[in-house]
Every structure is written in structure tokens, then in C-alpha cells.
Amino acid sequence: MAYELFLALATFAFVGSVTPGPNNFMLMTSGVNFGFRRTVPHMFGIAFGFCVLLLAVGFGLGALLHAYPALEMAMKIASAAYLAWLAWKIAFSSALGKVEKAQARPMTFMEAAVFQWINPKAWAMALVAMGAYASAESPIVSVLLVAATVTIVGFPSVSIWTGFGMALRRFLEDQRRLRIFNIVMGVLLLLTIWPLVAN
């Protein structure tokens, strides 16, 4: 891969990862509610799950979805339903009772990894990255390079959002502020469904 193309790919990976989306809203919320250390498995789960998704798209899954529109539509419906459920959980998490608060926990490594498969932003990034930067001349090497670059650049980018959440923890120790924050994050996560229903 030429240096200019690699630089463009790294820039795409950074901008795509650091801009708002379902992963980042959930990481910020987790940073506020559970702290940075307890959110680390969530961050690694995102990186792993997205890397696997990139490889799958690069090695033919993207073409399969385009070939079967019904499968693509089913995935969109499942994604929208799950995002709506997550948004509801986040929005009302500060209103849980004492027992439920004790049971509250951050997203696990595996949950975060699996979530990438119904994350509309992850799918959009994977399709664009493989379509624009993977080479037909050396498909295996280029798919591996694209997946590695996007994953490596993306991990510190999404970690920034957990850091934002940590920075807000002291301000949000007040339960009223925390409740408002969680509702706002839930609404923002709900708004990420729009690209799914708009297309």
C-alpha cells in the first residue's frame, strides 16, 4: 500500500472512530457510571469485534449482504431494535432501585465484541474501509492491513470517550445530574438508529 493511501486510511480510521456513534456514547456512559478500569473489557471487546467484522467484510460478507437485500433488511431491523433497547436501559439506569443498582455492570468483552455485528456505524465503516482501501491485486494482504490499521488507530480513539466519562464523574456524583446525563446519552444512542431507518 502506498504511503499516501495508508495515511488516508489511518485518517479515515481516526475520524470514523473518534466521532460520535453507538460505541462512543456507551463508552462515555460506562466511564461515568463504572470508571475507566471497569470499562477496559468493553473497549477491548469493541476493538476485537470490529476487527473480526472488518475481516469478514473484506473476505466476502459485504458482497453477500449486497446480493441478498432481505438479509440486509433483517440485520437493520435487529440492529434498530437492540439499539432502542440499549437506549432505554441507559436512559433509565440512574432510576434503578437499590437491588438493581447493585447488579448493574459494564458491558463485557464478549458483549461488546458481538455488539459490533449489529452496530450500524461499525458496518458502515467496515464497508467503506474495505471498499476504498483494500486492493484487488493482493486481496489477502490488503484486507489484513486495512483491518489491522483501523483496529490499531481506532482503539485509542474510542478510549478518549471513556476518558470523557471519567472526567465527568465528579460533576455527575449528584444523582439528578447523573439521571439527566443518562437520559441524554440514551436519547443520543436512540438517534443513531436514524441512518438505519432513513436508508
Coordinates of C-alpha atoms in Angstrom, one line a residue:
M1 CA 0.0 0.0 0.0
A2 CA 1.4 3.4 -1.0
Y3 CA 2.2 5.8 1.8
E4 CA -0.4 8.3 0.7
L5 CA -3.1 5.7 0.7
F6 CA -2.1 4.4 4.1
L7 CA -2.2 7.9 5.5
A8 CA -5.7 8.4 4.1
L9 CA -6.7 5.0 5.7
A10 CA -5.3 6.0 9.1
T11 CA -7.1 9.4 8.9
F12 CA -10.4 7.7 8.0
A13 CA -9.9 5.2 10.8
F14 CA -9.3 8.0 13.3
V15 CA -12.1 10.3 12.2
G16 CA -14.5 7.3 12.0
S17 CA -13.6 6.0 15.4
V18 CA -13.4 9.3 17.4
T19 CA -16.7 10.8 16.1
P20 CA -20.0 10.2 17.9
G21 CA -21.7 6.8 17.5
P22 CA -23.2 3.9 19.5
N23 CA -19.8 2.6 20.8
N24 CA -18.7 6.1 21.9
F25 CA -21.9 7.0 23.6
M26 CA -21.9 3.7 25.5
L27 CA -18.2 4.1 26.5
M28 CA -18.8 7.6 27.8
T29 CA -21.8 6.4 29.8
S30 CA -19.8 3.4 31.1
G31 CA -16.9 5.7 32.1
V32 CA -19.3 7.9 34.1
N33 CA -21.1 5.0 35.8
F34 CA -18.4 2.4 36.3
G35 CA -15.0 4.2 35.8
F36 CA -12.2 3.6 33.3
R37 CA -10.7 0.4 34.7
R38 CA -14.1 -1.5 34.7
T39 CA -14.7 -0.2 31.1
V40 CA -11.5 -1.7 29.8
P41 CA -13.0 -5.0 28.8
H42 CA -15.7 -3.1 26.9
M43 CA -13.0 -1.2 25.0
F44 CA -11.1 -4.3 24.1
G45 CA -14.3 -6.0 23.1
I46 CA -15.1 -3.2 20.6
A47 CA -11.6 -3.5 19.1
F48 CA -11.8 -7.3 18.8
G49 CA -15.3 -7.4 17.5
F50 CA -14.7 -4.7 14.9
C51 CA -11.5 -6.3 13.7
V52 CA -13.4 -9.6 13.1
L53 CA -16.2 -7.7 11.3
L54 CA -13.6 -5.9 9.1
L55 CA -12.1 -9.2 8.2
A56 CA -15.4 -10.8 7.5
V57 CA -16.5 -7.9 5.2
G58 CA -13.1 -7.9 3.5
F59 CA -13.3 -11.6 2.8
G60 CA -16.8 -11.6 1.2
L61 CA -19.5 -10.9 3.8
G62 CA -20.1 -7.4 2.4
A63 CA -20.7 -8.7 -1.1
L64 CA -23.1 -11.4 0.3
L65 CA -25.2 -8.7 2.0
H66 CA -25.5 -6.7 -1.2
A67 CA -26.5 -9.9 -3.0
Y68 CA -29.3 -10.7 -0.5
P69 CA -31.3 -7.5 0.3
A70 CA -33.7 -9.4 2.6
L71 CA -30.8 -10.4 4.8
E72 CA -29.5 -6.9 5.0
M73 CA -33.0 -5.7 5.9
A74 CA -33.3 -8.3 8.7
M75 CA -30.0 -7.1 10.1
K76 CA -31.2 -3.5 10.0
I77 CA -34.3 -4.4 12.0
A78 CA -32.4 -6.4 14.6
S79 CA -29.9 -3.5 14.9
A80 CA -32.6 -0.9 15.4
A81 CA -34.5 -3.0 18.0
Y82 CA -31.4 -3.7 20.0
L83 CA -30.2 -0.1 19.9
A84 CA -33.6 1.1 21.1
W85 CA -33.5 -1.4 24.0
L86 CA -29.9 -0.3 24.9
A87 CA -31.0 3.4 24.7
W88 CA -33.9 2.7 27.1
K89 CA -31.6 0.9 29.6
I90 CA -29.1 3.7 29.6
A91 CA -31.7 6.4 29.8
F92 CA -33.3 4.9 32.9
S93 CA -30.2 3.4 34.6
S94 CA -30.0 6.1 37.3
A95 CA -33.6 5.4 38.3
L96 CA -33.0 1.8 39.2
G97 CA -33.7 0.5 42.6
K98 CA -31.0 -0.4 45.2
V99 CA -31.0 -4.1 44.3
E100 CA -30.8 -3.4 40.5
K101 CA -28.0 -0.8 41.1
A102 CA -26.0 -3.5 42.9
Q103 CA -26.5 -5.8 39.9
A104 CA -25.5 -3.1 37.4
R105 CA -22.3 -3.7 35.5
P106 CA -20.4 -2.5 32.4
M107 CA -20.6 -4.3 29.1
T108 CA -18.4 -7.4 29.0
F109 CA -15.7 -8.1 26.4
M110 CA -17.8 -10.6 24.6
E111 CA -21.0 -8.5 24.7
A112 CA -19.1 -5.5 23.2
A113 CA -17.5 -7.7 20.5
V114 CA -20.8 -9.2 19.5
F115 CA -22.5 -5.8 19.5
Q116 CA -20.3 -4.7 16.6
W117 CA -22.2 -7.0 14.3
I118 CA -25.4 -5.0 14.8
N119 CA -23.7 -1.6 15.2
P120 CA -24.7 0.4 12.1
K121 CA -21.7 2.7 12.3
A122 CA -19.3 -0.3 12.5
W123 CA -20.9 -1.8 9.4
A124 CA -20.7 1.5 7.5
M125 CA -17.0 1.9 8.4
A126 CA -16.2 -1.7 7.6
L127 CA -17.8 -1.5 4.2
V128 CA -16.2 1.9 3.3
A129 CA -12.8 0.8 4.6
M130 CA -12.7 -2.4 2.6
G131 CA -14.3 -0.9 -0.4
A132 CA -12.0 2.1 -0.6
Y133 CA -8.7 0.8 0.7
A134 CA -8.4 -3.0 0.1
S135 CA -6.7 -3.9 -3.1
A136 CA -7.9 -6.4 -5.6
E137 CA -4.3 -7.1 -6.7
S138 CA -3.3 -8.5 -3.3
P139 CA -6.6 -9.1 -1.5
I140 CA -5.5 -11.1 1.5
V141 CA -2.6 -8.8 2.4
S142 CA -4.5 -5.7 1.9
V143 CA -7.6 -6.9 3.8
L144 CA -5.3 -7.8 6.8
L145 CA -3.5 -4.5 6.5
V146 CA -6.8 -2.5 6.4
A147 CA -8.2 -4.4 9.4
A148 CA -5.0 -4.0 11.4
T149 CA -4.7 -0.3 10.7
V150 CA -8.4 0.5 11.5
T151 CA -8.2 -1.5 14.7
I152 CA -5.0 -0.1 16.0
V153 CA -5.9 3.5 15.2
G154 CA -9.4 3.0 16.5
F155 CA -8.6 1.7 19.9
P156 CA -7.1 4.9 21.4
S157 CA -9.7 6.9 19.6
V158 CA -12.6 5.2 21.3
S159 CA -10.8 5.2 24.6
I160 CA -11.0 9.0 24.6
W161 CA -14.7 8.7 25.2
T162 CA -14.2 6.6 28.3
G163 CA -11.8 9.3 29.5
F164 CA -14.5 11.9 28.9
G165 CA -16.9 9.9 31.0
M166 CA -14.2 9.6 33.8
A167 CA -13.7 13.4 33.7
L168 CA -17.4 13.9 34.3
R169 CA -17.7 11.6 37.2
R170 CA -17.2 14.1 39.9
F171 CA -19.7 16.6 38.3
L172 CA -22.2 13.7 38.0
E173 CA -22.0 12.5 41.5
D174 CA -25.2 14.4 42.1
Q175 CA -28.0 11.9 41.3
R176 CA -30.1 14.5 39.5
R177 CA -27.3 15.4 37.1
L178 CA -26.4 11.7 36.6
R179 CA -30.1 11.0 35.7
I180 CA -30.1 13.8 33.2
F181 CA -26.8 12.7 31.7
N182 CA -28.0 9.1 31.3
I183 CA -31.3 10.3 29.7
V184 CA -29.3 12.5 27.2
M185 CA -27.0 9.6 26.4
G186 CA -29.9 7.3 25.9
V187 CA -31.6 9.8 23.5
L188 CA -28.3 10.3 21.6
L189 CA -27.9 6.5 21.2
L190 CA -31.6 6.3 20.0
L191 CA -30.8 8.9 17.4
T192 CA -28.1 6.7 15.9
I193 CA -30.9 4.5 14.7
W194 CA -31.9 7.2 12.1
P195 CA -29.4 6.1 9.4
L196 CA -30.9 2.6 9.6
V197 CA -34.5 3.7 9.0
A198 CA -33.5 6.5 6.6
N199 CA -31.9 4.2 4.0

